[in-house]
Coordinates of N, CA, C and O in Angstrom, one line a residue:
M743 N -27.3 -36.0 225.3 CA -27.3 -37.2 226.1 C -26.0 -37.4 226.7 O -25.9 -38.0 227.8
A744 N -24.9 -37.0 226.1 CA -23.6 -37.3 226.6 C -23.3 -36.4 227.8 O -22.3 -36.6 228.5
R745 N -24.1 -35.4 228.1 CA -23.8 -34.4 229.2 C -24.5 -34.8 230.4 O -24.4 -34.1 231.4
M746 N -25.1 -36.0 230.5 CA -25.8 -36.4 231.7 C -24.9 -36.7 232.9 O -25.3 -36.6 234.0
F747 N -23.6 -37.0 232.6 CA -22.7 -37.2 233.7 C -22.4 -35.9 234.5 O -21.9 -36.0 235.6
L748 N -22.7 -34.8 233.9 CA -22.5 -33.5 234.6 C -23.4 -33.3 235.8 O -23.1 -32.5 236.7
I749 N -24.6 -33.9 235.8 CA -25.5 -33.7 236.9 C -24.9 -34.0 238.3 O -24.8 -33.2 239.1
P750 N -24.4 -35.3 238.5 CA -23.8 -35.5 239.8 C -22.5 -34.7 240.0 O -22.2 -34.3 241.2
L751 N -21.8 -34.4 239.0 CA -20.5 -33.6 239.1 C -20.8 -32.2 239.6 O -20.2 -31.7 240.5
I752 N -21.8 -31.6 239.0 CA -22.2 -30.2 239.4 C -22.7 -30.2 240.9 O -22.4 -29.3 241.7
L753 N -23.5 -31.2 241.2 CA -24.1 -31.3 242.5 C -23.0 -31.5 243.6 O -23.0 -31.0 244.7
A754 N -22.0 -32.4 243.2 CA -20.9 -32.6 244.1 C -20.0 -31.4 244.4 O -19.6 -31.1 245.5
I755 N -19.8 -30.6 243.3 CA -19.0 -29.4 243.5 C -19.8 -28.4 244.3 O -19.2 -27.7 245.2
G756 N -21.1 -28.3 244.1 CA -21.9 -27.4 244.9 C -21.9 -27.9 246.4 O -21.9 -27.0 247.3
W757 N -22.0 -29.2 246.7 CA -21.9 -29.7 248.0 C -20.6 -29.3 248.7 O -20.5 -29.0 249.8
Y758 N -19.5 -29.5 247.9 CA -18.2 -29.2 248.4 C -18.1 -27.7 248.8 O -17.5 -27.4 249.9
L759 N -18.6 -26.8 247.9 CA -18.5 -25.4 248.2 C -19.4 -25.1 249.4 O -19.0 -24.2 250.2
F760 N -20.5 -25.8 249.6 CA -21.4 -25.6 250.8 C -20.6 -25.9 252.0 O -20.7 -25.2 253.1
L761 N -19.9 -27.1 252.0 CA -19.1 -27.5 253.2 C -18.0 -26.5 253.5 O -17.8 -26.2 254.7
M762 N -17.4 -26.0 252.5 CA -16.3 -25.0 252.7 C -16.8 -23.7 253.2 O -16.2 -23.1 254.1
W763 N -18.0 -23.3 252.7 CA -18.5 -22.0 253.1 C -18.9 -22.0 254.6 O -18.7 -21.0 255.3
F764 N -19.5 -23.1 255.1 CA -20.0 -23.2 256.4 C -18.9 -23.8 257.3 O -19.3 -24.2 258.5
R765 N -17.7 -24.1 256.8 CA -16.6 -24.6 257.6 C -17.0 -26.0 258.3 O -16.7 -26.2 259.4
I766 N -17.6 -26.8 257.5 CA -18.0 -28.2 258.0 C -16.9 -29.1 257.5 O -16.5 -29.0 256.3
P767 N -16.3 -29.9 258.4 CA -15.3 -30.8 258.0 C -15.7 -31.8 256.9 O -16.8 -32.2 256.8
F768 N -14.7 -32.1 256.0 CA -15.0 -32.9 254.9 C -15.5 -34.3 255.3 O -16.4 -34.8 254.7
R769 N -14.9 -34.9 256.3 CA -15.4 -36.2 256.8 C -16.8 -36.2 257.3 O -17.5 -37.2 257.1
Q770 N -17.3 -35.1 257.8 CA -18.6 -35.0 258.3 C -19.6 -34.9 257.1 O -20.7 -35.4 257.2
G771 N -19.2 -34.3 256.0 CA -20.1 -34.2 254.8 C -19.9 -35.3 253.8 O -20.5 -35.2 252.7
L772 N -19.1 -36.3 254.1 CA -18.8 -37.3 253.1 C -20.1 -38.1 252.7 O -20.2 -38.5 251.6
K773 N -21.0 -38.3 253.7 CA -22.2 -39.1 253.4 C -23.0 -38.3 252.3 O -23.7 -38.9 251.5
G774 N -23.0 -37.0 252.3 CA -23.7 -36.2 251.3 C -23.2 -36.5 249.9 O -24.0 -36.5 248.9
F775 N -21.9 -36.7 249.8 CA -21.3 -37.0 248.5 C -21.8 -38.4 248.0 O -22.1 -38.6 246.8
Y776 N -21.9 -39.3 248.9 CA -22.5 -40.6 248.5 C -23.9 -40.5 248.0 O -24.3 -41.1 246.9
W777 N -24.7 -39.7 248.6 CA -26.1 -39.5 248.2 C -26.1 -38.8 246.9 O -26.9 -39.1 246.0
I778 N -25.3 -37.8 246.7 CA -25.3 -37.0 245.5 C -24.9 -37.9 244.3 O -25.5 -37.9 243.2
I779 N -23.8 -38.6 244.5 CA -23.4 -39.5 243.4 C -24.4 -40.6 243.1 O -24.6 -40.8 241.9
G780 N -24.9 -41.2 244.1 CA -25.9 -42.2 243.9 C -27.2 -41.8 243.2 O -27.6 -42.3 242.2
L781 N -27.8 -40.7 243.8 CA -29.1 -40.2 243.2 C -28.8 -39.5 241.9 O -29.7 -39.6 241.0
G782 N -27.8 -38.8 241.8 CA -27.5 -38.1 240.5 C -27.2 -39.1 239.4 O -27.7 -38.9 238.3
S783 N -26.5 -40.2 239.7 CA -26.2 -41.2 238.7 C -27.5 -41.9 238.3 O -27.7 -42.2 237.1
A784 N -28.4 -42.2 239.3 CA -29.6 -42.9 239.0 C -30.5 -42.0 238.1 O -31.2 -42.4 237.2
M785 N -30.5 -40.7 238.4 CA -31.3 -39.7 237.7 C -30.8 -39.6 236.2 O -31.6 -39.6 235.3
A786 N -29.5 -39.5 236.1 CA -28.9 -39.5 234.8 C -29.2 -40.8 234.0 O -29.4 -40.7 232.8
G787 N -29.1 -41.9 234.7 CA -29.4 -43.2 234.0 C -30.8 -43.3 233.6 O -31.1 -43.7 232.5
F788 N -31.7 -42.8 234.4 CA -33.2 -42.8 234.1 C -33.4 -41.9 232.8 O -34.1 -42.3 231.9
F789 N -32.9 -40.7 232.8 CA -33.1 -39.8 231.7 C -32.4 -40.3 230.4 O -33.0 -40.2 229.3
S790 N -31.3 -41.0 230.5 CA -30.6 -41.6 229.4 C -31.5 -42.7 228.8 O -31.7 -42.9 227.6
L791 N -32.1 -43.5 229.7 CA -33.0 -44.6 229.3 C -34.2 -44.0 228.6 O -34.7 -44.6 227.6
M792 N -34.8 -43.0 229.1 CA -36.0 -42.4 228.5 C -35.7 -41.8 227.2 O -36.5 -42.0 226.2
I793 N -34.5 -41.2 227.0 CA -34.1 -40.7 225.7 C -34.0 -41.8 224.7 O -34.4 -41.8 223.6
W794 N -33.3 -42.9 225.2 CA -33.1 -44.1 224.3 C -34.4 -44.7 223.9 O -34.6 -45.2 222.8
L795 N -35.3 -44.9 224.9 CA -36.6 -45.5 224.6 C -37.5 -44.7 223.7 O -38.2 -45.3 222.8
T796 N -37.5 -43.4 223.8 CA -38.4 -42.6 223.0 C -37.7 -42.1 221.7 O -38.4 -41.4 220.9
H797 N -36.5 -42.4 221.5 CA -35.8 -41.9 220.3 C -36.2 -42.7 219.1 O -36.3 -43.8 218.9

């Protein structure tokens, strides 16, 4: 359960590598980081809640 914070972190690192690979400016890809952190955190929170409720 403590590793749920890794989901948005791994996705953000993957997005950063994608931006660097295709030479897309960081400012142009910044909105992607907001989506990754928001959705990844919501998903991690949902999974944490489900683990807590069913434990």
